[in-house]
Structure formats: structure tokens, C-alpha cells
PDB file of C-alpha atoms in Angstrom:
ATOM      1  CA  MET A   1      95.260   4.427 -30.891  1.00  0.00           C
ATOM      2  CA  ALA A   2      97.412   1.516 -32.732  1.00  0.00           C
ATOM      3  CA  LEU A   3     101.145   1.533 -31.352  1.00  0.00           C
ATOM      4  CA  ASP A   4     103.995   2.556 -33.437  1.00  0.00           C
ATOM      5  CA  LYS A   5     106.072  -0.334 -34.445  1.00  0.00           C
ATOM      6  CA  PRO A   6     109.037   0.697 -36.305  1.00  0.00           C
ATOM      7  CA  TYR A   7     110.490  -3.210 -36.187  1.00  0.00           C
ATOM      8  CA  LYS A   8     107.302  -4.649 -38.636  1.00  0.00           C
ATOM      9  CA  ASN A   9     109.834  -3.073 -41.705  1.00  0.00           C
ATOM     10  CA  ILE A  10     112.365  -5.627 -40.943  1.00  0.00           C
ATOM     11  CA  PRO A  11     112.672  -6.887 -44.020  1.00  0.00           C
ATOM     12  CA  GLY A  12     112.703 -10.786 -44.285  1.00  0.00           C
ATOM     13  CA  THR A  13     111.767 -10.964 -39.706  1.00  0.00           C
ATOM     14  CA  THR A  14     108.682 -11.549 -38.224  1.00  0.00           C
ATOM     15  CA  ILE A  15     108.198 -10.240 -34.807  1.00  0.00           C
ATOM     16  CA  PHE A  16     106.025 -12.658 -32.755  1.00  0.00           C
ATOM     17  CA  ASP A  17     104.790  -9.444 -30.975  1.00  0.00           C
ATOM     18  CA  ALA A  18     100.856  -9.367 -28.608  1.00  0.00           C
ATOM     19  CA  ASP A  19      99.562  -9.575 -31.691  1.00  0.00           C
ATOM     20  CA  GLN A  20     100.772 -12.026 -33.646  1.00  0.00           C
ATOM     21  CA  SER A  21     100.867 -14.150 -30.399  1.00  0.00           C
ATOM     22  CA  ARG A  22      96.421 -13.622 -30.185  1.00  0.00           C
ATOM     23  CA  LYS A  23      96.557 -14.266 -34.078  1.00  0.00           C
ATOM     24  CA  GLY A  24      98.333 -17.384 -33.354  1.00  0.00           C
ATOM     25  CA  TYR A  25      97.085 -18.876 -30.028  1.00  0.00           C
ATOM     26  CA  HIS A  26      95.228 -21.528 -31.134  1.00  0.00           C
ATOM     27  CA  LEU A  27      97.826 -22.667 -33.271  1.00  0.00           C
ATOM     28  CA  ASN A  28     100.643 -22.401 -31.132  1.00  0.00           C
ATOM     29  CA  GLN A  29      98.103 -24.290 -28.795  1.00  0.00           C
ATOM     30  CA  PHE A  30      97.767 -27.175 -30.945  1.00  0.00           C
ATOM     31  CA  CYS A  31     101.555 -27.591 -31.231  1.00  0.00           C
ATOM     32  CA  MET A  32     101.909 -27.321 -27.535  1.00  0.00           C
ATOM     33  CA  SER A  33      99.224 -30.314 -27.670  1.00  0.00           C
ATOM     34  CA  LEU A  34     101.778 -32.333 -29.606  1.00  0.00           C
ATOM     35  CA  MET A  35     104.398 -32.419 -26.549  1.00  0.00           C
ATOM     36  CA  LYS A  36     101.859 -35.705 -25.099  1.00  0.00           C
ATOM     37  CA  ALA A  37     102.685 -39.096 -26.737  1.00  0.00           C
ATOM     38  CA  GLU A  38      99.003 -40.292 -27.657  1.00  0.00           C
ATOM     39  CA  ASN A  39      97.653 -36.644 -28.916  1.00  0.00           C
ATOM     40  CA  ARG A  40     100.992 -37.368 -31.249  1.00  0.00           C
ATOM     41  CA  ALA A  41      99.713 -40.801 -32.175  1.00  0.00           C
ATOM     42  CA  ARG A  42      96.066 -38.691 -32.781  1.00  0.00           C
ATOM     43  CA  PHE A  43      97.175 -36.245 -35.016  1.00  0.00           C
ATOM     44  CA  LYS A  44      99.872 -38.622 -36.661  1.00  0.00           C
ATOM     45  CA  ALA A  45      96.900 -40.939 -37.176  1.00  0.00           C
ATOM     46  CA  ASN A  46      94.460 -38.736 -39.063  1.00  0.00           C
ATOM     47  CA  GLU A  47      96.118 -35.298 -38.768  1.00  0.00           C
ATOM     48  CA  ARG A  48      93.241 -33.412 -40.865  1.00  0.00           C
ATOM     49  CA  ALA A  49      90.993 -34.409 -37.827  1.00  0.00           C
ATOM     50  CA  TYR A  50      92.557 -33.483 -35.374  1.00  0.00           C
ATOM     51  CA  LEU A  51      93.310 -29.773 -36.697  1.00  0.00           C
ATOM     52  CA  ASP A  52      89.829 -29.954 -36.990  1.00  0.00           C
ATOM     53  CA  GLU A  53      89.477 -30.034 -33.080  1.00  0.00           C
ATOM     54  CA  TRP A  54      91.115 -26.885 -32.767  1.00  0.00           C
ATOM     55  CA  PRO A  55      89.738 -23.776 -33.638  1.00  0.00           C
ATOM     56  CA  MET A  56      92.420 -22.591 -35.778  1.00  0.00           C
ATOM     57  CA  THR A  57      91.450 -20.667 -39.279  1.00  0.00           C
ATOM     58  CA  GLU A  58      91.451 -22.726 -41.939  1.00  0.00           C
ATOM     59  CA  ASP A  59      94.745 -21.060 -43.814  1.00  0.00           C
ATOM     60  CA  GLN A  60      96.636 -22.193 -40.368  1.00  0.00           C
ATOM     61  CA  LYS A  61      95.564 -25.482 -40.319  1.00  0.00           C
ATOM     62  CA  LEU A  62      96.645 -26.033 -44.527  1.00  0.00           C
ATOM     63  CA  ALA A  63      99.959 -24.359 -43.212  1.00  0.00           C
ATOM     64  CA  VAL A  64     100.087 -27.442 -40.680  1.00  0.00           C
ATOM     65  CA  LEU A  65      99.311 -30.561 -43.169  1.00  0.00           C
ATOM     66  CA  ALA A  66     101.568 -28.623 -45.832  1.00  0.00           C
ATOM     67  CA  ARG A  67     104.774 -27.873 -42.914  1.00  0.00           C
ATOM     68  CA  ASP A  68     105.086 -24.289 -44.371  1.00  0.00           C
ATOM     69  CA  LEU A  69     106.349 -23.096 -41.133  1.00  0.00           C
ATOM     70  CA  ASN A  70     107.312 -19.730 -43.162  1.00  0.00           C
ATOM     71  CA  ARG A  71     103.505 -19.465 -43.486  1.00  0.00           C
ATOM     72  CA  CYS A  72     102.622 -20.399 -40.079  1.00  0.00           C
ATOM     73  CA  ILE A  73     104.572 -17.956 -38.557  1.00  0.00           C
ATOM     74  CA  ALA A  74     103.111 -15.224 -40.361  1.00  0.00           C
ATOM     75  CA  LEU A  75      99.854 -16.324 -39.469  1.00  0.00           C
ATOM     76  CA  GLY A  76     100.856 -16.249 -36.016  1.00  0.00           C
ATOM     77  CA  GLY A  77     103.059 -19.538 -35.266  1.00  0.00           C
ATOM     78  CA  ASN A  78     106.374 -18.834 -32.465  1.00  0.00           C
ATOM     79  CA  ILE A  79     108.858 -21.156 -33.661  1.00  0.00           C
ATOM     80  CA  TYR A  80     109.534 -22.532 -30.348  1.00  0.00           C
ATOM     81  CA  PHE A  81     105.794 -23.842 -30.478  1.00  0.00           C
ATOM     82  CA  LEU A  82     106.281 -24.696 -34.332  1.00  0.00           C
ATOM     83  CA  ALA A  83     108.980 -26.927 -33.513  1.00  0.00           C
ATOM     84  CA  LYS A  84     106.907 -29.579 -31.666  1.00  0.00           C
ATOM     85  CA  ILE A  85     105.461 -30.318 -35.414  1.00  0.00           C
ATOM     86  CA  GLY A  86     109.161 -31.049 -36.360  1.00  0.00           C
ATOM     87  CA  ALA A  87     109.799 -33.014 -33.626  1.00  0.00           C
ATOM     88  CA  THR A  88     106.940 -35.032 -34.075  1.00  0.00           C
ATOM     89  CA  ASP A  89     107.773 -35.510 -37.470  1.00  0.00           C
ATOM     90  CA  GLY A  90     111.068 -36.801 -36.665  1.00  0.00           C
ATOM     91  CA  LYS A  91     113.170 -33.586 -37.536  1.00  0.00           C
ATOM     92  CA  SER A  92     115.891 -31.756 -35.320  1.00  0.00           C
ATOM     93  CA  PHE A  93     115.489 -27.820 -35.643  1.00  0.00           C
ATOM     94  CA  GLN A  94     118.156 -27.683 -38.050  1.00  0.00           C
ATOM     95  CA  GLN A  95     116.808 -29.696 -40.242  1.00  0.00           C
ATOM     96  CA  MET A  96     112.985 -27.616 -39.917  1.00  0.00           C
ATOM     97  CA  ALA A  97     115.444 -24.477 -39.719  1.00  0.00           C
ATOM     98  CA  GLY A  98     117.400 -25.129 -43.034  1.00  0.00           C
ATOM     99  CA  SER A  99     113.499 -26.016 -44.712  1.00  0.00           C
ATOM    100  CA  MET A 100     112.353 -22.041 -43.987  1.00  0.00           C
ATOM    101  CA  THR A 101     115.595 -20.873 -45.350  1.00  0.00           C
ATOM    102  CA  GLY A 102     115.136 -23.153 -48.485  1.00  0.00           C
ATOM    103  CA  MET A 103     118.703 -24.935 -47.951  1.00  0.00           C
ATOM    104  CA  SER A 104     119.362 -28.226 -47.148  1.00  0.00           C
ATOM    105  CA  GLU A 105     120.214 -28.998 -43.712  1.00  0.00           C
ATOM    106  CA  GLU A 106     123.879 -29.207 -44.086  1.00  0.00           C
ATOM    107  CA  GLU A 107     123.995 -26.081 -46.204  1.00  0.00           C
ATOM    108  CA  TYR A 108     121.667 -24.345 -43.150  1.00  0.00           C
ATOM    109  CA  ARG A 109     124.507 -26.044 -40.820  1.00  0.00           C
ATOM    110  CA  GLU A 110     127.245 -24.880 -42.725  1.00  0.00           C
ATOM    111  CA  MET A 111     125.882 -21.227 -42.853  1.00  0.00           C
ATOM    112  CA  MET A 112     125.656 -21.138 -39.313  1.00  0.00           C
ATOM    113  CA  ILE A 113     128.927 -22.066 -39.021  1.00  0.00           C
ATOM    114  CA  LYS A 114     130.272 -19.590 -41.011  1.00  0.00           C
ATOM    115  CA  GLY A 115     128.571 -17.076 -38.768  1.00  0.00           C
ATOM    116  CA  GLY A 116     125.482 -16.569 -39.803  1.00  0.00           C
ATOM    117  CA  ARG A 117     123.972 -14.689 -43.158  1.00  0.00           C
ATOM    118  CA  ASP A 118     125.368 -11.717 -44.127  1.00  0.00           C
ATOM    119  CA  PRO A 119     123.671  -8.763 -42.191  1.00  0.00           C
ATOM    120  CA  LYS A 120     122.680  -6.789 -44.823  1.00  0.00           C
ATOM    121  CA  TRP A 121     120.563 -10.126 -46.408  1.00  0.00           C
ATOM    122  CA  GLY A 122     117.497  -9.338 -47.417  1.00  0.00           C
ATOM    123  CA  ARG A 123     117.771  -5.251 -47.449  1.00  0.00           C
ATOM    124  CA  THR A 124     117.107  -2.710 -49.623  1.00  0.00           C
TER     125      THR A 124
END
């Protein structure tokens, strides 16, 4: 019997629940591997070859290569694990979050300083 998940309909939001965790397990394990300097070096030397060592889906690998973090989240990635990709690329969490919203880092920072998005954002 499937669980009732009323949170599934929050506009613009992917909830990292048990199902997402299972779907993104190998993607998130790949991200955690980037905590080791030798793995970061191997990944930077040949991203595709390093990704192919992981039993991730092709969609997950392509999302990582494109640095499409919103797609990575949809495919089971957890933002706290995905932050390791940004750190490997020399990006701050703020830069990553800005890229995920379609804003520049400065626009994103300014929005957050002003209290974040309007709670009605994305709702119909």
C-alpha cells in the first residue's frame, strides 16, 4: 500500500523522502566520494570516466555533467550531497543556489537578505 504524501504537491519543491533517497542513492554516494582529494582530481581529469564507475542512471550522469542541479534533485540528489560538486568546481553554496533559481549570485543574495521569496511564489 502506497503512503499518502500530501507534500508531493508543493509547487516548485522536491521533498527528499525515502523514495527520493533510494532513487538517488548512487548519485549521492558519488557526490560524497568528492570529499577525498584524490577522487576530486580523478573526476576533474575525466568526468565521464569517473561517473561511469558509479551505477547511476544515464540521466543522473548527464545532469551532473551539465551541472543541472535542479535535474539532479529531481533524480534523487540531495542538495547537501550535491554541494560537493559545487565545491569541486570552486563554487560557493550561494553561487549554486543562485544558478538553481535562474538568478545571479548577487540577485540571489539580495533576495535572501530581503527575506527570501514571497510565500505565494509558484502557487496557482
